[in-house]
PDB file of C-alpha atoms in Angstrom:
ATOM      1  CA  MET A   8      82.765 137.532 174.365  1.00 75.00           C
ATOM      2  CA  LYS A   9      83.110 139.662 171.386  1.00 87.00           C
ATOM      3  CA  ASN A  10      84.871 138.348 168.278  1.00 94.00           C
ATOM      4  CA  ARG A  11      87.900 139.801 166.772  1.00 94.00           C
ATOM      5  CA  SER A  12      86.121 141.857 164.365  1.00 94.00           C
ATOM      6  CA  GLU A  13      84.076 143.642 167.158  1.00 96.00           C
ATOM      7  CA  LEU A  14      87.337 143.844 169.312  1.00 97.00           C
ATOM      8  CA  ARG A  15      89.275 145.894 166.132  1.00 97.00           C
ATOM      9  CA  GLU A  16      85.876 148.347 166.180  1.00 97.00           C
ATOM     10  CA  ILE A  17      86.716 148.895 169.734  1.00 97.00           C
ATOM     11  CA  ILE A  18      90.330 149.454 169.102  1.00 98.00           C
ATOM     12  CA  MET A  19      89.228 151.730 166.334  1.00 98.00           C
ATOM     13  CA  LYS A  20      87.032 153.826 168.762  1.00 98.00           C
ATOM     14  CA  ILE A  21      89.996 153.943 171.187  1.00 98.00           C
ATOM     15  CA  ILE A  22      92.713 154.937 168.715  1.00 98.00           C
ATOM     16  CA  TYR A  23      90.173 157.763 167.110  1.00 98.00           C
ATOM     17  CA  GLN A  24      89.828 158.857 170.820  1.00 97.00           C
ATOM     18  CA  VAL A  25      93.738 159.062 171.011  1.00 97.00           C
ATOM     19  CA  ASN A  26      94.036 160.852 167.830  1.00 96.00           C
ATOM     20  CA  ILE A  27      91.604 163.763 168.849  1.00 96.00           C
ATOM     21  CA  LEU A  28      93.417 163.702 172.602  1.00 96.00           C
ATOM     22  CA  ASN A  29      96.735 164.158 170.905  1.00 95.00           C
ATOM     23  CA  GLU A  30      95.625 166.955 168.316  1.00 93.00           C
ATOM     24  CA  THR A  31      93.950 168.801 171.509  1.00 95.00           C
ATOM     25  CA  LYS A  32      97.122 168.035 173.501  1.00 95.00           C
ATOM     26  CA  LEU A  33      94.879 167.120 176.589  1.00 94.00           C
ATOM     27  CA  PRO A  34      96.455 164.541 178.712  1.00 94.00           C
ATOM     28  CA  TYR A  35      94.875 160.730 179.149  1.00 94.00           C
ATOM     29  CA  ASP A  36      95.356 157.633 180.360  1.00 96.00           C
ATOM     30  CA  ILE A  37      95.404 154.773 177.927  1.00 97.00           C
ATOM     31  CA  ASP A  38      94.332 152.140 180.334  1.00 96.00           C
ATOM     32  CA  SER A  39      91.282 154.511 181.263  1.00 96.00           C
ATOM     33  CA  LEU A  40      90.299 155.028 177.661  1.00 96.00           C
ATOM     34  CA  ILE A  41      90.466 151.180 176.987  1.00 96.00           C
ATOM     35  CA  LYS A  42      88.331 150.126 180.020  1.00 95.00           C
ATOM     36  CA  GLU A  43      85.753 152.756 179.096  1.00 95.00           C
ATOM     37  CA  GLN A  44      85.239 150.758 175.819  1.00 95.00           C
ATOM     38  CA  ILE A  45      85.484 147.302 176.972  1.00 94.00           C
ATOM     39  CA  ASP A  46      84.314 146.044 180.606  1.00 87.00           C
ATOM     40  CA  ILE A  47      86.540 142.949 180.876  1.00 90.00           C
ATOM     41  CA  LYS A  48      90.396 142.669 180.358  1.00 93.00           C
ATOM     42  CA  ASN A  49      91.201 141.845 176.888  1.00 95.00           C
ATOM     43  CA  ASP A  50      94.849 141.069 175.788  1.00 96.00           C
ATOM     44  CA  PHE A  51      94.074 141.545 172.313  1.00 97.00           C
ATOM     45  CA  VAL A  52      92.587 144.945 172.582  1.00 97.00           C
ATOM     46  CA  ILE A  53      95.253 146.193 175.100  1.00 97.00           C
ATOM     47  CA  ASP A  54      98.064 144.822 173.180  1.00 98.00           C
ATOM     48  CA  THR A  55      97.075 146.138 169.600  1.00 98.00           C
ATOM     49  CA  VAL A  56      96.073 149.546 171.163  1.00 98.00           C
ATOM     50  CA  LYS A  57      99.236 150.114 172.968  1.00 98.00           C
ATOM     51  CA  GLY A  58     101.142 148.571 169.719  1.00 98.00           C
ATOM     52  CA  ILE A  59      99.607 151.120 167.571  1.00 98.00           C
ATOM     53  CA  ILE A  60     100.469 154.050 169.997  1.00 97.00           C
ATOM     54  CA  LYS A  61     104.096 153.044 170.453  1.00 98.00           C
ATOM     55  CA  SER A  62     104.684 152.497 166.772  1.00 98.00           C
ATOM     56  CA  GLN A  63     102.376 155.347 165.365  1.00 97.00           C
ATOM     57  CA  ASN A  64     105.421 157.429 163.789  1.00 97.00           C
ATOM     58  CA  LYS A  65     106.454 154.245 161.954  1.00 97.00           C
ATOM     59  CA  ILE A  66     102.983 153.423 160.811  1.00 98.00           C
ATOM     60  CA  ASN A  67     102.337 157.099 159.806  1.00 97.00           C
ATOM     61  CA  LYS A  68     105.480 156.960 157.753  1.00 97.00           C
ATOM     62  CA  LEU A  69     104.557 153.839 155.866  1.00 96.00           C
ATOM     63  CA  ALA A  70     100.988 155.252 155.329  1.00 97.00           C
ATOM     64  CA  ASN A  71     102.338 158.496 153.921  1.00 97.00           C
ATOM     65  CA  LYS A  72     104.679 156.270 151.523  1.00 96.00           C
ATOM     66  CA  TYR A  73     101.760 154.489 150.011  1.00 96.00           C
ATOM     67  CA  LEU A  74      99.148 157.373 150.103  1.00 94.00           C
ATOM     68  CA  GLU A  75      99.202 158.899 146.680  1.00 88.00           C
ATOM     69  CA  ASN A  76      98.785 162.910 146.977  1.00 87.00           C
ATOM     70  CA  TRP A  77      97.723 162.773 150.392  1.00 86.00           C
ATOM     71  CA  THR A  78      99.207 162.129 153.936  1.00 91.00           C
ATOM     72  CA  ILE A  79      97.612 160.321 156.649  1.00 94.00           C
ATOM     73  CA  ASP A  80      97.169 163.419 158.794  1.00 92.00           C
ATOM     74  CA  ARG A  81      94.931 164.712 156.211  1.00 92.00           C
ATOM     75  CA  LEU A  82      92.572 161.706 156.464  1.00 94.00           C
ATOM     76  CA  ASN A  83      89.769 162.267 159.078  1.00 95.00           C
ATOM     77  CA  LYS A  84      90.541 160.570 162.606  1.00 96.00           C
ATOM     78  CA  VAL A  85      88.156 157.508 162.044  1.00 97.00           C
ATOM     79  CA  ASP A  86      90.079 156.710 158.746  1.00 97.00           C
ATOM     80  CA  GLN A  87      93.277 157.448 160.375  1.00 97.00           C
ATOM     81  CA  ALA A  88      92.224 154.861 162.968  1.00 98.00           C
ATOM     82  CA  ILE A  89      91.243 152.313 160.676  1.00 98.00           C
ATOM     83  CA  LEU A  90      94.530 152.697 158.463  1.00 98.00           C
ATOM     84  CA  SER A  91      96.731 152.498 161.431  1.00 98.00           C
ATOM     85  CA  ILE A  92      94.994 149.294 162.585  1.00 98.00           C
ATOM     86  CA  GLY A  93      95.457 147.579 159.288  1.00 98.00           C
ATOM     87  CA  ILE A  94      99.160 148.605 158.913  1.00 98.00           C
ATOM     88  CA  TYR A  95     100.018 147.660 162.507  1.00 98.00           C
ATOM     89  CA  GLU A  96      98.314 144.200 161.966  1.00 97.00           C
ATOM     90  CA  LEU A  97     100.237 143.805 158.746  1.00 96.00           C
ATOM     91  CA  MET A  98     103.579 144.866 160.067  1.00 96.00           C
ATOM     92  CA  TYR A  99     103.706 143.889 163.667  1.00 96.00           C
ATOM     93  CA  THR A 100     101.467 140.885 164.258  1.00 96.00           C
ATOM     94  CA  LYS A 101     101.001 137.163 163.184  1.00 94.00           C
ATOM     95  CA  THR A 102      97.724 138.127 161.769  1.00 95.00           C
ATOM     96  CA  PRO A 103      97.315 136.957 158.126  1.00 95.00           C
ATOM     97  CA  SER A 104      97.856 139.627 155.800  1.00 95.00           C
ATOM     98  CA  ILE A 105      94.550 138.698 154.173  1.00 95.00           C
ATOM     99  CA  VAL A 106      92.564 138.750 157.334  1.00 97.00           C
ATOM    100  CA  SER A 107      94.344 142.455 158.270  1.00 96.00           C
ATOM    101  CA  ILE A 108      93.285 143.867 155.000  1.00 97.00           C
ATOM    102  CA  ASN A 109      89.819 142.392 154.853  1.00 97.00           C
ATOM    103  CA  GLU A 110      88.989 143.685 158.606  1.00 97.00           C
ATOM    104  CA  ALA A 111      90.281 147.303 157.736  1.00 98.00           C
ATOM    105  CA  ILE A 112      88.479 147.109 154.624  1.00 97.00           C
ATOM    106  CA  GLU A 113      85.224 146.071 156.677  1.00 97.00           C
ATOM    107  CA  LEU A 114      85.707 148.651 159.300  1.00 97.00           C
ATOM    108  CA  SER A 115      86.131 151.229 156.429  1.00 97.00           C
ATOM    109  CA  LYS A 116      82.787 150.127 154.834  1.00 97.00           C
ATOM    110  CA  LYS A 117      81.121 150.562 157.863  1.00 97.00           C
ATOM    111  CA  TYR A 118      82.324 154.102 158.907  1.00 97.00           C
ATOM    112  CA  SER A 119      83.796 155.672 155.697  1.00 95.00           C
ATOM    113  CA  ASP A 120      82.545 156.152 152.230  1.00 93.00           C
ATOM    114  CA  LEU A 121      83.579 154.235 149.151  1.00 93.00           C
ATOM    115  CA  ASP A 122      86.678 156.320 147.826  1.00 92.00           C
ATOM    116  CA  VAL A 123      87.981 155.911 151.372  1.00 93.00           C
ATOM    117  CA  VAL A 124      87.493 152.103 151.466  1.00 95.00           C
ATOM    118  CA  LYS A 125      89.166 151.801 148.040  1.00 95.00           C
ATOM    119  CA  MET A 126      92.056 154.229 149.216  1.00 95.00           C
ATOM    120  CA  ILE A 127      92.724 151.865 152.669  1.00 96.00           C
ATOM    121  CA  ASN A 128      92.591 148.723 150.298  1.00 96.00           C
ATOM    122  CA  GLY A 129      95.029 150.114 147.977  1.00 96.00           C
ATOM    123  CA  VAL A 130      97.297 151.259 150.631  1.00 97.00           C
ATOM    124  CA  LEU A 131      97.304 147.975 152.455  1.00 97.00           C
ATOM    125  CA  ASP A 132      97.583 146.185 149.533  1.00 96.00           C
ATOM    126  CA  ASN A 133     100.706 147.934 148.422  1.00 96.00           C
ATOM    127  CA  ILE A 134     102.344 147.696 151.817  1.00 96.00           C
ATOM    128  CA  PHE A 135     101.333 144.091 151.599  1.00 95.00           C
ATOM    129  CA  HIS A 136     103.153 143.720 148.161  1.00 94.00           C
ATOM    130  CA  SER A 137     106.040 146.039 148.513  1.00 92.00           C
ATOM    131  CA  GLU A 138     107.150 145.607 152.376  1.00 88.00           C
ATOM    132  CA  ILE A 139     105.897 142.015 153.483  1.00 83.00           C
ATOM    133  CA  GLU A 140     105.673 139.830 150.392  1.00 74.00           C
ATOM    134  CA  ASN A 141     109.482 140.560 149.359  1.00 64.00           C
ATOM    135  CA  GLU A 142     110.674 139.923 152.854  1.00 62.00           C
TER     136      GLU A 142
END
């Protein structure tokens, strides 16, 4: 059984694939993409992937609001996926904010460079302080 951090890495890979397939306008079946990455049914993975896809426009708008001199579509597909997971967990799940932010940072440390790690941390921290903390 994989822990949540490992599952988030799987989610990142699926969202990465979705980003590529959407850009190339190739058809795909989300359930098949999920099954390719994880051999047993996992509600956390399924719900998160489908939630991100459903909320992607809102996630992108929120990311763009807090990205300085950038837009999410200018980031590479891996960084887009990591940022999308972090924003989705912050805004649409009961995952504690500190966990959502830390998990996204850990993924970015593994797959991105230091500047991107700082950028993802800053965006998620700003979303937390501006969008969540003040609710």
